Amino acid sequence: MSEKFYITTPIYYVNAEPHIGHAYTTIVADVLNRFHKLAGEETFFLTGTDEHGDKIVTAAENSGQTPREYVDRISGMFKDLWPRLNISNSAFIRTTDLYHQETVRNILSLVKEKDDIYFSEYEGLYCFGCERFYTEKELVDGKCPDHQTEPDVIKEANYFFRMSRYQEWLVEHITQNPEFIRPERYRNEVLSFLSEPLEDLCISRPKSRLTWGITLPFDEDFVTYVWFDALINYVSALGYPEGERFNRFWPHAQHIIAKDILKPHGIYWPCMLKSAGIEPYRHLNVHGYWNIDAGKMSKSVGNVVDPLSLADIYGVDPFRYFVMREMAFGLDSEFSEKALVNRLNADLANDLGNLVSRSLTMVHKYFDGVLPAPGPSGEEDEALRSSAVELVEIYRGHLNKMAFHKGLMAVWEVISDVNKYIDAMAPWVLAKSDPERLKTVICHIYETLRIIAGLVWPFIPASAEKIQEQLGLKRQGENCSLEDLKKWGLEKPVHPIRKAPGLFPRIDVKKKEKHAPAAARKEKPKKAKTDGGEPQGLVSFKDFQKLDLRIGVIVAAEEIPGSKKLFKLTVDMGEERTVVAGIKGHYEKENLPGMQVLLLANLEPAKLMGVESQGMLLAAGDKDGLHLMRPDSETTPGAKVK
Ligand code: ME8
């Protein structure tokens, strides 16, 4: 029987569109989900949307929609976002789902039967942004610390959950289980809060004030407080109380949240579970904020960063890698696009991307793409082999402690080791001096790459699978386990090693060419070599020969939403390629299909406005605009230009 793993994100409010904060938490959950799969565990990964309460009603009114129409629309945006960020959630829950509403009512009845709910008049300071009452002490300068607004004084009769009854038990539980809330700073925060007497929790809202909620099972005139409704999603999604999935996964539950919602998760939720007779979750994992310009980024402040446009511009994997590498889980991080570009260029394009491409090129150059059997070995091989194999457990240790950035740093140390090993072993010299030794070196590089690809899969799944495919591995993605990774030499390629275009195109920081059309991408002329290389400004015939210029025929031309200059073209050059060309405004899209063109076919792929361009059309520009280069008579598509 395999171990089980259950991971959840907060269910996000649908009062605004998803931003980088939501994307981060969900990517963390996704990385953990994939990591636990690699560890051989059976996993369940839940995310969803929180759709009741005052906030939602106000947002719906502001957008001129009914709450129902509004929640359907925004919840849909969250649901659609996740596949685009390659999120592998097992389920998506909405608090307006009927089964969830039923579970909330069942739990309320259960808690009421235990005499843990009572009715009472209450006057208190209420923040509509947080949808909760505040004590004087919790306010900062008389204002809500989150919304910087003065709370309203509200007097009303309501239902209360006897949370105070569970205070002692909770303190004991947290003390006995040091990993219950982690990292430690958040555990201490909760314990410090619990050092004062815990007040009971108001868990209803009169329908005279709010109707958009779940009606209490024991009083038709009230709806449930949004947090009492929302937290229950974590068990309703598993089919509590009878669901087989509930019994299987709940004992292994781990939540991920940011520090903004520590109190409901660290205090209300365990008390609710205890009262309902459900065992507590296993871990509450709390991360910090993504700040922007040194302030908290949030929907209410309005300085949001859109994850999709970042993923569109830089690629999904570079975006995922960046957020996981940049933030130390538990601490705040400052978001900057420049830092993202730097990481992409340095860690992904230079370190990992170059390593893969130079390694595969060598297998081609020296062994026609067929991995040889190893020859005699030496000390250097053993050093690389042990650091690669030991990496698996080091990585596991970091990820188990939520230290994702450290896990990645450890992988990148080994990437640097392989790069150094290649430089030290100089395969290009061995190719002439010791071809048998070269075989060993190539095998060691191959094996280390297999381990690296497996370990980066949770973070950058699509790129890792591309590498695994290029390596000809049978076990790819989740089919490759941590245990398998430790078995040196486990797999032989099932097909010859594939040479493929670069994995991570570099972004030119200075020129900020990222939005520019491929055709307009002008490289600065390379500086003349001082070591007897080619004279400045001239290109050797050898260099010219590196260009793979082909005749192609445009078979389709499409608009790219939001782009004024670009068309997405499908070009047949023996095989079909997608090429993004900056010719809009110079050509009508209807006139393009059937046109023969000249194509640079081995240009490093680049993503333009979210579309990967796998080549470049050649055109000449003058005062009349752009003129596509074409053969002077009908030529077979794919014919090479010499
Ligand atoms: O609180 N940095 O929903 P919510 C990092 N519905 N993460 C951030 C962030 C930031 N600046 N801003 C938001 C709710 N997040 C409730 C949850 S759960 C039963 C109910 C992420 O839409 C982070 O995970 O306000 C935070 O905890 C969550 O979004 C809050 O999402």
XYZ file of C-alpha atoms and ligand atoms in Angstrom:
673
model
C 0.000 0.000 0.000
C 1.514 3.290 -1.038
C 1.716 6.308 1.264
C -0.952 8.961 0.773
C -0.594 12.682 0.354
C -3.352 15.300 0.376
C -2.505 18.903 -0.445
C -4.781 21.946 -0.607
C -4.519 25.596 -1.564
C -6.839 28.208 -0.084
C -10.038 28.450 -2.065
C -9.671 31.899 -3.597
C -12.248 34.650 -3.305
C -13.912 35.381 -6.579
C -14.130 39.113 -5.874
C -11.323 39.789 -8.360
C -9.184 38.085 -10.952
C -6.279 35.754 -10.172
C -2.861 37.317 -9.557
C 0.698 36.177 -8.928
C 0.014 35.518 -5.214
C -2.656 32.960 -6.077
C -0.447 31.535 -8.791
C 2.448 31.134 -6.346
C 0.468 29.197 -3.718
C -1.012 26.974 -6.399
C 2.374 26.338 -8.033
C 3.799 25.394 -4.601
C 0.953 22.904 -4.189
C 1.582 21.589 -7.687
C 5.307 21.152 -7.078
C 4.560 19.261 -3.860
C 1.939 17.132 -5.566
C 4.381 16.145 -8.305
C 7.222 15.640 -5.823
C 5.117 13.260 -3.730
C 4.206 11.373 -6.892
C 7.903 10.951 -7.607
C 8.245 9.693 -4.037
C 5.799 6.926 -4.995
C 2.827 8.276 -3.041
C -0.810 8.362 -4.020
C -1.788 12.017 -4.058
C -4.851 14.237 -4.083
C -4.533 17.933 -4.832
C -7.413 20.317 -4.217
C -7.958 23.918 -5.174
C -11.094 25.955 -5.810
C -13.036 29.139 -5.195
C -14.736 30.776 -2.218
C -17.954 32.299 -3.466
C -20.189 33.458 -0.602
C -20.295 36.547 1.592
C -20.526 40.335 1.543
C -17.420 40.874 -0.567
C -18.750 38.816 -3.420
C -22.138 40.530 -3.378
C -20.433 43.934 -3.549
C -18.127 42.834 -6.387
C -21.110 41.424 -8.322
C -23.032 44.684 -7.865
C -20.024 46.662 -9.074
C -19.827 44.588 -12.217
C -23.577 44.850 -12.893
C -24.168 41.112 -12.597
C -26.164 38.895 -10.277
C -24.014 37.091 -7.693
C -24.647 33.810 -9.543
C -23.520 35.176 -12.924
C -20.597 36.901 -11.327
C -19.247 33.913 -9.372
C -19.607 31.653 -12.411
C -17.539 34.065 -14.477
C -14.677 34.671 -12.035
C -14.548 31.086 -10.790
C -14.209 30.101 -14.457
C -11.191 32.368 -14.781
C -9.428 30.575 -11.918
C -10.408 27.185 -13.274
C -9.092 28.051 -16.749
C -5.872 29.548 -15.438
C -4.584 26.418 -13.731
C -4.145 24.163 -16.797
C -2.373 27.029 -18.516
C 0.184 27.080 -15.704
C 0.434 23.281 -15.929
C -1.226 22.788 -12.540
C -2.087 19.144 -11.856
C -5.001 19.543 -9.430
C -7.184 16.468 -8.872
C -10.332 18.470 -8.112
C -11.687 22.006 -8.183
C -14.254 22.867 -5.529
C -16.664 25.794 -5.480
C -18.440 26.707 -2.263
C -21.619 27.123 -4.310
C -21.463 23.406 -5.237
C -24.511 21.702 -3.759
C -22.589 18.820 -2.179
C -20.394 21.316 -0.341
C -23.389 23.265 0.950
C -24.878 20.005 2.216
C -21.670 19.131 4.076
C -21.527 22.577 5.696
C -25.098 22.139 6.961
C -24.284 18.638 8.261
C -21.270 19.867 10.186
C -23.212 22.818 11.600
C -25.879 20.402 12.866
C -23.243 18.162 14.378
C -21.521 21.028 16.167
C -24.895 22.362 17.376
C -25.813 18.933 18.767
C -22.613 19.033 20.781
C -23.860 22.266 22.294
C -20.959 24.117 20.702
C -23.250 26.689 19.061
C -25.312 29.237 20.982
C -27.382 32.336 20.171
C -26.485 35.710 21.620
C -26.636 39.434 21.088
C -23.325 40.986 20.206
C -21.972 44.423 19.588
C -18.587 44.629 17.951
C -16.212 46.267 15.505
C -16.745 44.743 12.086
C -14.450 44.975 9.053
C -16.418 44.323 5.875
C -13.195 43.688 3.930
C -12.225 40.811 6.246
C -15.830 39.873 6.940
C -15.164 39.518 10.648
C -15.361 41.233 13.997
C -12.194 42.700 15.447
C -11.218 43.267 19.062
C -9.837 46.731 19.932
C -6.452 45.151 20.534
C -6.220 43.674 17.070
C -6.682 47.055 15.401
C -3.712 49.208 14.467
C -4.370 52.894 15.200
C -8.060 52.026 15.341
C -7.943 50.554 11.807
C -8.095 47.073 10.313
C -4.429 46.084 9.770
C -5.257 44.525 6.398
C -7.565 47.097 4.872
C -6.452 50.266 6.659
C -10.094 51.192 7.204
C -11.947 51.951 10.422
C -14.295 49.080 11.261
C -18.054 49.710 11.678
C -19.787 49.215 14.994
C -22.387 46.507 14.482
C -24.916 45.292 17.012
C -26.866 42.184 16.169
C -28.067 38.866 17.499
C -26.075 35.977 16.041
C -24.986 32.401 16.474
C -21.612 31.751 18.092
C -19.258 28.810 17.978
C -17.861 27.940 21.409
C -14.268 28.101 20.242
C -13.019 28.975 23.729
C -13.824 25.401 24.757
C -11.013 24.122 22.552
C -8.299 26.592 23.434
C -6.515 24.369 25.918
C -6.673 21.367 23.624
C -5.295 23.399 20.718
C -2.342 24.780 22.685
C -1.546 21.248 23.794
C -1.834 19.903 20.250
C 0.441 22.570 18.785
C 2.975 22.075 21.555
C 2.981 18.302 21.143
C 3.249 18.514 17.350
C 5.913 21.079 16.522
C 5.380 20.599 12.785
C 1.616 21.185 12.959
C 2.081 24.808 11.886
C 5.268 25.596 10.002
C 7.635 27.380 9.594
C 8.187 27.996 13.296
C 7.615 31.762 13.178
C 3.923 31.164 12.310
C 3.546 28.478 14.946
C 4.876 30.987 17.471
C 2.478 33.608 16.186
C -0.483 31.304 16.755
C 0.782 30.258 20.191
C 1.248 33.889 21.148
C -2.320 34.616 20.101
C -3.485 31.643 22.132
C -1.710 32.936 25.216
C -4.704 35.289 25.668
C -8.212 33.962 26.320
C -9.814 32.879 23.042
C -13.160 34.460 22.236
C -16.047 32.516 20.735
C -16.542 32.917 17.013
C -19.581 34.586 15.479
C -20.635 32.134 12.751
C -23.834 33.588 11.301
C -25.086 36.649 9.448
C -28.761 37.675 9.565
C -30.515 37.452 6.219
C -31.719 41.008 6.748
C -28.105 41.960 5.988
C -26.823 39.155 3.750
C -28.613 36.445 1.795
C -25.760 35.201 -0.416
C -24.655 32.305 1.784
C -25.604 28.904 3.125
C -28.747 28.948 5.272
C -28.198 27.603 8.789
C -29.816 24.177 9.192
C -31.354 25.260 12.502
C -32.488 28.813 11.661
C -33.893 29.891 8.286
C -33.271 33.566 9.053
C -29.500 33.309 9.047
C -26.733 32.354 6.658
C -23.368 30.868 7.637
C -20.352 33.094 8.200
C -18.128 32.807 5.138
C -15.133 31.307 6.969
C -17.215 28.569 8.616
C -18.448 27.718 5.127
C -15.086 28.034 3.349
C -12.850 25.989 5.659
C -15.153 23.004 5.384
C -14.283 22.719 1.674
C -11.184 20.774 2.646
C -13.292 17.864 3.897
C -16.363 18.222 1.689
C -14.216 17.816 -1.433
C -13.181 14.389 -0.123
C -16.788 13.320 0.391
C -16.914 13.694 4.192
C -18.220 11.889 6.183
C -18.736 8.676 4.246
C -16.550 9.119 1.210
C -13.895 6.461 0.776
C -11.597 9.245 -0.386
C -12.113 11.035 2.901
C -10.889 8.050 4.917
C -8.002 7.514 2.544
C -6.659 11.044 2.300
C -7.829 13.137 5.243
C -5.329 11.701 7.771
C -2.573 12.998 5.451
C -3.973 16.480 4.875
C -1.618 19.402 4.445
C -2.762 22.950 3.743
C -0.805 25.727 2.085
C -1.735 29.325 2.778
C -0.088 32.740 3.042
C 0.242 34.470 6.380
C -2.898 36.605 5.774
C -5.183 33.728 6.654
C -3.153 32.151 9.439
C -5.744 32.749 12.149
C -8.725 31.056 10.477
C -6.525 28.088 9.515
C -4.377 27.899 12.654
C -7.183 28.496 15.162
C -10.776 28.355 13.859
C -10.282 25.320 11.653
C -8.624 22.945 14.169
C -11.278 23.914 16.742
C -14.064 23.283 14.224
C -12.578 19.903 13.350
C -12.224 18.964 17.009
C -15.814 19.906 17.725
C -17.068 17.920 14.720
C -15.045 14.898 15.863
C -12.690 14.982 12.871
C -8.982 14.524 13.459
C -6.808 17.596 12.856
C -4.982 18.133 9.592
C -1.317 17.123 9.583
C 0.482 20.329 8.567
C -0.374 23.939 7.953
C 2.343 25.328 5.660
C 2.465 29.098 5.712
C 4.280 31.285 3.225
C 4.993 35.013 3.040
C 3.773 37.685 0.649
C 4.871 38.652 -2.773
C 5.367 42.371 -2.416
C 5.595 44.875 -5.153
C 7.382 48.176 -4.695
C 7.910 47.137 -1.072
C 4.149 46.923 -0.429
C 1.785 43.966 -0.237
C 0.317 43.075 -3.571
C -3.352 42.380 -3.292
C -6.649 42.744 -5.035
C -7.871 45.378 -2.620
C -4.781 47.551 -3.052
C -4.975 47.151 -6.836
C -1.267 46.649 -7.667
C -1.620 43.169 -9.042
C 0.758 41.217 -11.259
C -0.964 39.008 -13.823
C 0.574 35.534 -13.884
C -0.756 34.665 -17.315
C 0.839 37.528 -19.137
C 4.171 36.723 -17.463
C 3.840 33.100 -18.476
C 2.880 34.196 -21.993
C 5.879 36.466 -22.375
C 8.536 34.347 -20.668
C 7.077 30.854 -20.815
C 5.228 28.826 -18.179
C 8.274 26.957 -16.907
C 10.517 30.016 -16.511
C 7.688 31.665 -14.559
C 7.192 28.600 -12.340
C 10.931 28.239 -11.821
C 11.323 31.896 -10.929
C 8.676 32.001 -8.215
C 9.898 28.777 -6.644
C 13.585 29.716 -6.753
C 13.161 33.328 -5.714
C 10.950 33.018 -2.644
C 12.205 31.343 0.519
C 9.040 29.630 1.719
C 7.794 31.450 4.807
C 9.445 34.801 4.047
C 8.257 37.725 1.949
C 9.744 38.372 -1.499
C 9.844 41.392 -3.714
C 8.576 40.694 -7.218
C 10.541 42.125 -10.113
C 10.363 41.317 -13.791
C 14.062 42.067 -14.093
C 14.872 39.377 -11.536
C 12.719 36.957 -13.531
C 14.629 37.712 -16.734
C 17.948 37.325 -14.921
C 16.990 33.928 -13.568
C 15.734 32.825 -16.967
C 18.921 33.854 -18.695
C 21.366 32.691 -16.036
C 19.866 29.546 -14.519
C 17.695 28.230 -17.317
C 19.221 29.360 -20.611
C 22.902 29.433 -19.604
C 23.219 26.684 -17.027
C 20.576 24.057 -17.706
C 19.720 24.805 -21.342
C 23.338 24.973 -22.477
C 24.259 21.858 -20.558
C 21.526 19.848 -22.259
C 22.321 21.182 -25.686
C 26.106 20.773 -25.500
C 25.728 17.265 -24.042
C 23.324 16.050 -26.703
C 25.397 17.607 -29.426
C 28.389 15.581 -28.240
C 26.467 12.302 -28.314
C 25.631 13.156 -31.919
C 28.998 14.354 -32.922
C 30.964 11.456 -31.488
C 28.463 8.570 -31.489
C 25.830 9.443 -34.103
C 23.225 9.918 -31.359
C 23.614 6.374 -29.974
C 24.667 6.196 -26.329
C 27.808 4.009 -26.132
C 28.565 1.449 -23.426
C 30.968 2.936 -20.866
C 34.695 2.367 -21.247
C 37.390 2.591 -18.529
C 36.649 5.004 -15.690
C 38.612 7.431 -13.582
C 38.344 9.404 -10.342
C 36.541 12.346 -11.869
C 33.708 10.090 -13.044
C 33.222 8.695 -9.565
C 33.070 12.209 -8.067
C 30.367 13.252 -10.514
C 28.457 10.044 -10.046
C 28.358 10.321 -6.262
C 27.339 13.985 -6.243
C 24.530 13.191 -8.721
C 23.236 10.165 -6.799
C 23.534 11.878 -3.411
C 21.625 14.834 -4.791
C 18.391 12.815 -4.778
C 18.271 12.528 -0.984
C 19.510 16.076 -0.418
C 16.721 17.322 -2.675
C 14.143 15.124 -0.930
C 15.223 16.523 2.438
C 14.802 20.124 1.307
C 11.428 19.575 -0.329
C 10.100 17.714 2.694
C 10.917 20.834 4.695
C 9.312 23.123 2.080
C 12.754 24.605 1.334
C 12.124 24.652 -2.421
C 14.766 27.228 -3.213
C 17.367 25.098 -1.448
C 16.254 22.008 -3.357
C 16.737 23.911 -6.602
C 20.072 25.309 -5.484
C 21.279 21.780 -4.797
C 20.242 20.688 -8.308
C 21.995 23.688 -9.823
C 25.175 22.821 -7.942
C 25.220 19.505 -9.735
C 24.461 21.248 -13.037
C 27.553 23.320 -12.394
C 29.493 20.124 -11.500
C 28.619 18.545 -14.860
C 29.580 21.692 -16.733
C 32.917 21.715 -14.922
C 33.375 17.984 -15.534
C 32.843 18.520 -19.265
C 35.381 21.337 -19.306
C 37.905 19.281 -17.325
C 37.478 16.072 -19.318
C 37.477 17.960 -22.641
C 35.600 15.349 -24.698
C 36.746 17.099 -27.886
C 40.347 16.176 -26.938
C 39.432 12.655 -25.809
C 37.707 12.129 -29.143
C 41.149 12.124 -30.708
C 43.358 10.905 -27.867
C 41.254 8.309 -26.011
C 37.951 7.310 -27.649
C 37.318 4.546 -25.068
C 37.568 6.975 -22.170
C 35.270 9.338 -24.073
C 32.539 6.698 -23.890
C 32.676 6.720 -20.082
C 32.567 10.488 -19.970
C 29.533 10.648 -22.260
C 27.749 7.985 -20.185
C 28.372 9.939 -16.978
C 27.037 13.128 -18.493
C 23.980 11.263 -19.757
C 23.230 9.662 -16.388
C 23.617 12.927 -14.512
C 21.256 14.598 -16.967
C 18.725 11.822 -16.381
C 18.814 12.548 -12.636
C 18.624 16.316 -13.138
C 15.667 16.044 -15.534
C 13.790 13.855 -13.042
C 14.384 16.257 -10.165
C 13.405 19.433 -12.000
C 10.173 17.834 -13.252
C 8.011 19.002 -10.303
C 9.126 22.583 -10.948
C 9.342 22.794 -14.741
C 7.381 19.770 -15.905
C 7.102 20.540 -19.615
C 10.820 21.306 -20.024
C 11.826 18.290 -17.935
C 9.697 16.025 -20.128
C 11.294 17.541 -23.235
C 14.733 16.690 -21.848
C 13.601 13.181 -20.930
C 12.265 12.738 -24.450
C 15.511 13.977 -25.981
C 17.421 11.550 -23.773
C 15.221 8.721 -25.037
C 14.068 7.773 -21.543
C 11.234 5.322 -21.098
C 10.355 6.604 -17.629
C 9.255 10.198 -18.031
C 7.384 12.674 -15.826
C 5.559 11.020 -12.959
C 6.585 7.564 -14.181
C 10.092 8.232 -13.052
C 10.500 7.788 -9.283
C 13.078 9.180 -6.864
C 14.168 5.609 -6.168
C 14.720 4.978 -9.881
C 16.725 8.159 -10.169
C 19.201 6.843 -7.614
C 19.852 3.720 -9.699
C 22.841 4.690 -11.787
C 22.656 3.260 -15.286
C 19.074 2.071 -14.844
C 17.897 3.041 -18.303
C 19.232 2.794 -21.790
C 17.706 5.175 -24.322
C 14.754 3.654 -26.163
C 15.572 5.686 -29.259
C 18.621 7.589 -30.494
C 19.301 10.804 -28.591
C 17.386 13.666 -30.166
C 19.046 16.930 -30.935
C 16.449 19.608 -30.438
C 16.219 23.384 -30.491
C 17.239 25.242 -27.316
C 14.953 24.740 -24.329
C 14.998 28.252 -22.929
C 15.501 31.131 -25.369
C 17.478 33.952 -23.788
C 15.834 37.307 -23.247
C 17.881 40.282 -24.363
C 17.649 42.513 -21.316
C 19.177 45.623 -22.842
C 17.196 45.714 -26.001
C 14.012 44.483 -24.330
C 13.191 42.783 -27.566
C 10.775 40.399 -25.973
C 7.733 41.915 -27.684
C 9.464 42.615 -30.981
C 8.788 40.483 -34.035
C 11.376 37.870 -34.864
C 12.093 39.543 -38.194
C 13.029 42.764 -36.411
C 15.384 41.057 -34.011
C 18.750 42.478 -34.880
C 21.798 41.067 -33.235
C 24.562 43.503 -32.433
C 27.489 42.640 -34.751
C 29.833 40.362 -32.869
C 33.139 41.901 -31.810
C 36.115 40.903 -33.918
C 38.130 38.053 -32.506
C 41.571 39.130 -31.399
C 43.013 35.641 -31.528
C 43.397 35.354 -35.244
C 39.683 34.646 -35.865
C 37.581 36.261 -38.567
C 38.082 39.935 -39.333
C 35.458 42.298 -37.905
C 32.128 42.507 -39.768
C 32.813 39.559 -42.102
C 31.344 36.108 -41.784
C 33.340 33.031 -42.606
C 31.964 30.528 -45.108
C 31.926 28.006 -42.264
C 29.651 30.298 -40.246
C 27.421 30.915 -43.224
C 27.061 27.162 -43.643
C 25.598 26.964 -40.156
C 22.473 28.725 -41.390
C 19.768 26.318 -42.453
C 17.920 28.358 -45.083
C 14.956 26.663 -46.729
C 12.128 27.309 -49.101
C 8.734 27.077 -47.430
C 5.163 27.625 -48.448
C 2.729 29.444 -46.157
C -0.267 27.202 -45.569
C -2.128 29.301 -42.992
C -1.975 32.795 -41.519
C -3.697 33.827 -38.289
C -4.010 36.921 -36.143
C -2.308 36.902 -32.735
C -4.715 38.483 -30.240
C -3.405 41.823 -29.005
C -0.563 42.093 -31.541
C -0.334 44.967 -33.993
C 2.637 43.603 -35.949
C 2.613 39.849 -35.783
C 0.967 37.056 -37.716
C 1.133 33.424 -36.702
C 2.024 31.484 -39.850
C 2.036 27.786 -40.559
C 4.800 27.119 -43.054
C 5.277 23.856 -44.905
C 8.961 23.119 -45.480
C 8.656 19.384 -45.886
C 7.392 19.403 -42.309
C 5.079 22.043 -40.834
C 6.486 24.814 -38.691
C 4.873 27.630 -36.733
C 6.555 30.915 -37.521
C 5.690 34.267 -36.008
C 6.432 37.062 -38.455
C 6.245 40.822 -38.048
C 4.604 41.435 -41.422
C 1.143 42.549 -40.342
C 0.503 45.953 -41.873
C 2.639 44.976 -44.878
C 0.633 41.984 -46.066
C -3.049 41.033 -45.867
C -3.436 37.761 -44.038
C -5.791 36.435 -46.760
C -3.079 36.855 -49.427
C -0.444 34.841 -47.576
C -1.538 31.188 -47.912
C 0.125 29.628 -50.942
C 2.978 32.138 -51.000
C 6.500 30.699 -51.203
C 8.991 32.201 -48.778
C 12.572 31.971 -47.595
C 12.919 30.613 -44.081
C 15.775 30.484 -41.585
C 14.927 27.053 -40.215
C 17.482 26.549 -37.456
C 16.950 29.762 -35.519
C 16.616 29.201 -31.777
C 12.847 29.092 -31.036
C 11.473 32.181 -29.313
C 8.099 32.900 -27.743
C 6.402 35.987 -29.119
C 3.109 37.086 -27.603
C 2.767 33.590 -26.194
C 3.354 31.785 -29.499
C 6.538 29.797 -30.070
C 8.189 30.768 -33.330
C 10.224 27.969 -34.870
C 12.011 29.924 -37.545
C 12.225 33.303 -39.235
C 11.027 34.538 -42.611
C 13.534 36.628 -44.529
C 12.399 39.997 -45.784
C 13.974 43.166 -47.071
C 12.886 46.536 -45.749
C 12.897 49.882 -47.562
C 10.852 53.082 -47.500
C 7.863 51.194 -48.945
C 7.823 48.681 -46.119
C 8.714 44.999 -45.901
C 9.140 42.670 -48.899
C 9.222 38.950 -48.278
C 12.068 37.083 -50.025
C 10.796 34.426 -52.424
C 12.200 32.084 -55.089
C 11.789 33.384 -58.645
C 10.028 30.208 -59.699
C 7.992 27.499 -57.974
C 10.388 25.464 -55.776
C 9.821 22.280 -53.750
C 9.016 23.132 -50.109
C 11.987 22.234 -47.907
C 14.582 22.831 -50.679
C 17.829 24.094 -49.164
C 19.117 27.550 -50.078
C 22.821 27.418 -50.889
O -8.359 34.508 1.753
N 1.539 36.982 -1.866
O -8.987 34.143 -0.434
P -8.010 35.125 -1.222
C 1.450 35.654 -1.762
N -11.133 32.865 0.375
N 0.295 34.978 -1.762
C -0.827 35.677 -1.877
C -0.814 37.089 -1.994
C 0.453 37.740 -1.999
N 0.577 39.048 -2.126
N -2.078 37.513 -2.097
C -2.868 36.400 -2.066
C -9.085 33.993 0.925
N -2.120 35.297 -1.941
C -10.142 33.018 1.361
C -9.477 31.682 1.662
S -9.560 29.129 2.406
C -10.617 28.109 3.201
C -10.414 30.623 2.157
C -2.601 33.905 -1.898
O -8.494 35.120 -2.625
C -2.236 33.251 -0.584
O -2.335 31.874 -0.726
O -7.878 36.418 -0.529
C -3.327 33.760 0.331
O -3.436 33.029 1.524
C -4.515 33.576 -0.566
O -4.013 33.930 -1.892
C -5.703 34.457 -0.200
O -6.638 34.343 -1.232
